Amino acid sequence: MSRRGDWVYENNGGTCVAIAGADYCVVAADTRLSVGYNILTRDHSKICELAEKCVIASSGFQGDIKALQKNLSAKELLYQHQHNKRMSCPAMAQLLSNTLYYKRFFPYYAFNVLGGLDSEGKGCVYSYDAVGSYERTGYSAQGTGSTLIMPVLDNQLKSPSPLLVPARDAVTPLSESEAVDLVKDVFASATERDIYTGDKVEIVVINKAGTRREYIELRKD
């Protein structure tokens, strides 16, 4: 595929998924990093911990993703020194939106999903476009495999419409173990159809006890 000489963006593929529960949040992403038909590495983490019980998973151009994560981590550290506490997940969600919107004329080529626990201990997931528009949802998927995964999540989780009055919680009805099993299933399915998703899936589970990670092998072809 030919590109203009001044074209600075490149999609390195990958898929990210997040599911919020009543007292937990599951964030997952595959570990494949590729360009076109070339796999650059099979062991690249797309998940970054930004604050206490708050992580971001990003797909897109890895140069922009690393710059964005470094920017957010620096601002969180400043917040920590100024206020003597870690930034909450909803506050980080707003900071991410502001940071993306600030760069709207030359955007970060990064498609993000932010997950964690809010101040009440409920799971929260925030989904973004490239220029900072975001909403709190019960689940989200971003990346090259998102069009394969979102229909399955819609079918299984059936998040209430944000237009309902009175508003209803967007958290999913699944237990923590059921949500992890669902994440494993959707990644195994997406790997069969998306060449940019594969190798391993990294799953981060956030609950009141803390954060834990697990890895599941996927197809490597």
PDB file of N, CA and C in Angstrom, residues 18-28 47-56 89 114-118 121-125 176 180 203-213:
ATOM      1  N   ALA A  18     -13.203  -3.872  27.412  1.00  0.00           N
ATOM      2  CA  ALA A  18     -13.397  -3.611  28.835  1.00  0.00           C
ATOM      3  C   ALA A  18     -14.849  -3.884  29.213  1.00  0.00           C
ATOM      4  N   ILE A  19     -15.043  -4.466  30.387  1.00  0.00           N
ATOM      5  CA  ILE A  19     -16.377  -4.766  30.912  1.00  0.00           C
ATOM      6  C   ILE A  19     -16.422  -4.307  32.369  1.00  0.00           C
ATOM      7  N   ALA A  20     -17.483  -3.538  32.725  1.00  0.00           N
ATOM      8  CA  ALA A  20     -17.657  -3.056  34.090  1.00  0.00           C
ATOM      9  C   ALA A  20     -18.741  -3.859  34.787  1.00  0.00           C
ATOM     10  N   GLY A  21     -18.468  -4.255  36.028  1.00  0.00           N
ATOM     11  CA  GLY A  21     -19.451  -4.962  36.838  1.00  0.00           C
ATOM     12  C   GLY A  21     -19.826  -4.153  38.062  1.00  0.00           C
ATOM     13  N   ALA A  22     -20.618  -4.743  38.928  1.00  0.00           N
ATOM     14  CA  ALA A  22     -21.094  -4.029  40.112  1.00  0.00           C
ATOM     15  C   ALA A  22     -19.949  -3.630  41.035  1.00  0.00           C
ATOM     16  N   ASP A  23     -18.911  -4.455  41.137  1.00  0.00           N
ATOM     17  CA  ASP A  23     -17.787  -4.153  42.035  1.00  0.00           C
ATOM     18  C   ASP A  23     -16.451  -4.544  41.423  1.00  0.00           C
ATOM     19  N   TYR A  24     -16.399  -4.606  40.110  1.00  0.00           N
ATOM     20  CA  TYR A  24     -15.156  -4.989  39.433  1.00  0.00           C
ATOM     21  C   TYR A  24     -15.121  -4.369  38.042  1.00  0.00           C
ATOM     22  N   CYS A  25     -13.951  -4.421  37.425  1.00  0.00           N
ATOM     23  CA  CYS A  25     -13.790  -4.030  36.024  1.00  0.00           C
ATOM     24  C   CYS A  25     -12.753  -4.955  35.394  1.00  0.00           C
ATOM     25  N   VAL A  26     -13.047  -5.440  34.206  1.00  0.00           N
ATOM     26  CA  VAL A  26     -12.136  -6.297  33.464  1.00  0.00           C
ATOM     27  C   VAL A  26     -11.685  -5.549  32.214  1.00  0.00           C
ATOM     28  N   VAL A  27     -10.382  -5.385  32.052  1.00  0.00           N
ATOM     29  CA  VAL A  27      -9.806  -4.744  30.864  1.00  0.00           C
ATOM     30  C   VAL A  27      -8.847  -5.727  30.222  1.00  0.00           C
ATOM     31  N   ALA A  28      -8.985  -5.925  28.920  1.00  0.00           N
ATOM     32  CA  ALA A  28      -8.163  -6.931  28.234  1.00  0.00           C
ATOM     33  C   ALA A  28      -7.711  -6.415  26.875  1.00  0.00           C
ATOM     34  N   ILE A  47      -1.847  -2.380  27.641  1.00  0.00           N
ATOM     35  CA  ILE A  47      -2.543  -1.900  28.837  1.00  0.00           C
ATOM     36  C   ILE A  47      -1.553  -1.177  29.747  1.00  0.00           C
ATOM     37  N   CYS A  48      -1.955   0.008  30.209  1.00  0.00           N
ATOM     38  CA  CYS A  48      -1.078   0.820  31.055  1.00  0.00           C
ATOM     39  C   CYS A  48      -1.872   1.275  32.287  1.00  0.00           C
ATOM     40  N   GLU A  49      -1.289   1.102  33.468  1.00  0.00           N
ATOM     41  CA  GLU A  49      -1.932   1.586  34.699  1.00  0.00           C
ATOM     42  C   GLU A  49      -1.626   3.064  34.879  1.00  0.00           C
ATOM     43  N   LEU A  50      -2.678   3.887  34.925  1.00  0.00           N
ATOM     44  CA  LEU A  50      -2.510   5.339  35.001  1.00  0.00           C
ATOM     45  C   LEU A  50      -2.689   5.868  36.420  1.00  0.00           C
ATOM     46  N   ALA A  51      -3.586   5.263  37.171  1.00  0.00           N
ATOM     47  CA  ALA A  51      -3.868   5.725  38.533  1.00  0.00           C
ATOM     48  C   ALA A  51      -4.285   4.525  39.361  1.00  0.00           C
ATOM     49  N   GLU A  52      -4.597   4.783  40.619  1.00  0.00           N
ATOM     50  CA  GLU A  52      -5.025   3.701  41.490  1.00  0.00           C
ATOM     51  C   GLU A  52      -6.353   3.138  40.990  1.00  0.00           C
ATOM     52  N   LYS A  53      -6.364   1.838  40.686  1.00  0.00           N
ATOM     53  CA  LYS A  53      -7.557   1.155  40.183  1.00  0.00           C
ATOM     54  C   LYS A  53      -8.115   1.837  38.937  1.00  0.00           C
ATOM     55  N   CYS A  54      -7.223   2.171  38.023  1.00  0.00           N
ATOM     56  CA  CYS A  54      -7.596   2.789  36.750  1.00  0.00           C
ATOM     57  C   CYS A  54      -6.545   2.442  35.706  1.00  0.00           C
ATOM     58  N   VAL A  55      -6.951   1.776  34.627  1.00  0.00           N
ATOM     59  CA  VAL A  55      -6.021   1.402  33.555  1.00  0.00           C
ATOM     60  C   VAL A  55      -6.587   1.832  32.210  1.00  0.00           C
ATOM     61  N   ILE A  56      -5.698   2.005  31.256  1.00  0.00           N
ATOM     62  CA  ILE A  56      -6.088   2.362  29.894  1.00  0.00           C
ATOM     63  C   ILE A  56      -5.570   1.287  28.946  1.00  0.00           C
ATOM     64  N   CYS A  89     -10.694   7.344  38.909  1.00  0.00           N
ATOM     65  CA  CYS A  89     -10.916   6.910  37.524  1.00  0.00           C
ATOM     66  C   CYS A  89     -11.787   7.896  36.743  1.00  0.00           C
ATOM     67  N   LEU A 114     -10.896   3.190  28.743  1.00  0.00           N
ATOM     68  CA  LEU A 114     -10.409   3.384  30.107  1.00  0.00           C
ATOM     69  C   LEU A 114     -11.319   2.610  31.055  1.00  0.00           C
ATOM     70  N   GLY A 115     -10.735   1.867  31.981  1.00  0.00           N
ATOM     71  CA  GLY A 115     -11.535   1.073  32.903  1.00  0.00           C
ATOM     72  C   GLY A 115     -10.979   1.123  34.307  1.00  0.00           C
ATOM     73  N   GLY A 116     -11.870   0.955  35.277  1.00  0.00           N
ATOM     74  CA  GLY A 116     -11.447   0.943  36.674  1.00  0.00           C
ATOM     75  C   GLY A 116     -12.643   0.972  37.600  1.00  0.00           C
ATOM     76  N   LEU A 117     -12.415   1.464  38.816  1.00  0.00           N
ATOM     77  CA  LEU A 117     -13.476   1.599  39.816  1.00  0.00           C
ATOM     78  C   LEU A 117     -13.674   3.072  40.137  1.00  0.00           C
ATOM     79  N   ASP A 118     -14.938   3.487  40.298  1.00  0.00           N
ATOM     80  CA  ASP A 118     -15.212   4.873  40.662  1.00  0.00           C
ATOM     81  C   ASP A 118     -15.124   5.054  42.176  1.00  0.00           C
ATOM     82  N   GLY A 121     -16.790   2.490  44.339  1.00  0.00           N
ATOM     83  CA  GLY A 121     -16.363   1.102  44.208  1.00  0.00           C
ATOM     84  C   GLY A 121     -17.047   0.349  43.083  1.00  0.00           C
ATOM     85  N   LYS A 122     -17.846   1.047  42.256  1.00  0.00           N
ATOM     86  CA  LYS A 122     -18.505   0.411  41.121  1.00  0.00           C
ATOM     87  C   LYS A 122     -17.571   0.393  39.916  1.00  0.00           C
ATOM     88  N   GLY A 123     -17.695  -0.628  39.093  1.00  0.00           N
ATOM     89  CA  GLY A 123     -16.898  -0.689  37.882  1.00  0.00           C
ATOM     90  C   GLY A 123     -17.328   0.390  36.898  1.00  0.00           C
ATOM     91  N   CYS A 124     -16.362   0.965  36.195  1.00  0.00           N
ATOM     92  CA  CYS A 124     -16.679   1.989  35.191  1.00  0.00           C
ATOM     93  C   CYS A 124     -15.805   1.776  33.961  1.00  0.00           C
ATOM     94  N   VAL A 125     -16.404   1.969  32.799  1.00  0.00           N
ATOM     95  CA  VAL A 125     -15.707   1.869  31.525  1.00  0.00           C
ATOM     96  C   VAL A 125     -16.025   3.120  30.720  1.00  0.00           C
ATOM     97  N   GLU A 176     -17.808 -11.589  38.221  1.00  0.00           N
ATOM     98  CA  GLU A 176     -16.438 -11.329  37.762  1.00  0.00           C
ATOM     99  C   GLU A 176     -15.891 -12.488  36.936  1.00  0.00           C
ATOM    100  N   VAL A 180     -14.776 -12.522  32.874  1.00  0.00           N
ATOM    101  CA  VAL A 180     -13.457 -12.958  32.392  1.00  0.00           C
ATOM    102  C   VAL A 180     -13.614 -14.059  31.344  1.00  0.00           C
ATOM    103  N   ILE A 203      -5.255  -9.980  30.431  1.00  0.00           N
ATOM    104  CA  ILE A 203      -6.499  -9.637  31.122  1.00  0.00           C
ATOM    105  C   ILE A 203      -6.156  -9.020  32.478  1.00  0.00           C
ATOM    106  N   VAL A 204      -6.636  -7.804  32.708  1.00  0.00           N
ATOM    107  CA  VAL A 204      -6.444  -7.110  33.980  1.00  0.00           C
ATOM    108  C   VAL A 204      -7.786  -7.032  34.687  1.00  0.00           C
ATOM    109  N   VAL A 205      -7.852  -7.577  35.886  1.00  0.00           N
ATOM    110  CA  VAL A 205      -9.078  -7.556  36.684  1.00  0.00           C
ATOM    111  C   VAL A 205      -8.872  -6.613  37.862  1.00  0.00           C
ATOM    112  N   ILE A 206      -9.745  -5.601  37.979  1.00  0.00           N
ATOM    113  CA  ILE A 206      -9.648  -4.601  39.051  1.00  0.00           C
ATOM    114  C   ILE A 206     -10.857  -4.766  39.965  1.00  0.00           C
ATOM    115  N   ASN A 207     -10.601  -4.934  41.258  1.00  0.00           N
ATOM    116  CA  ASN A 207     -11.678  -4.993  42.245  1.00  0.00           C
ATOM    117  C   ASN A 207     -11.189  -4.364  43.543  1.00  0.00           C
ATOM    118  N   LYS A 208     -12.000  -4.439  44.600  1.00  0.00           N
ATOM    119  CA  LYS A 208     -11.635  -3.767  45.850  1.00  0.00           C
ATOM    120  C   LYS A 208     -10.375  -4.353  46.486  1.00  0.00           C
ATOM    121  N   ALA A 209     -10.044  -5.599  46.119  1.00  0.00           N
ATOM    122  CA  ALA A 209      -8.842  -6.230  46.663  1.00  0.00           C
ATOM    123  C   ALA A 209      -7.577  -5.743  45.970  1.00  0.00           C
ATOM    124  N   GLY A 210      -7.718  -5.130  44.792  1.00  0.00           N
ATOM    125  CA  GLY A 210      -6.549  -4.666  44.052  1.00  0.00           C
ATOM    126  C   GLY A 210      -6.643  -5.011  42.576  1.00  0.00           C
ATOM    127  N   THR A 211      -5.487  -5.203  41.969  1.00  0.00           N
ATOM    128  CA  THR A 211      -5.403  -5.471  40.536  1.00  0.00           C
ATOM    129  C   THR A 211      -4.626  -6.760  40.303  1.00  0.00           C
ATOM    130  N   ARG A 212      -5.130  -7.605  39.418  1.00  0.00           N
ATOM    131  CA  ARG A 212      -4.387  -8.816  39.057  1.00  0.00           C
ATOM    132  C   ARG A 212      -4.403  -8.984  37.546  1.00  0.00           C
ATOM    133  N   ARG A 213      -3.371  -9.665  37.037  1.00  0.00           N
ATOM    134  CA  ARG A 213      -3.241  -9.901  35.602  1.00  0.00           C
ATOM    135  C   ARG A 213      -3.175 -11.391  35.334  1.00  0.00           C
TER     136      ARG A 213
END
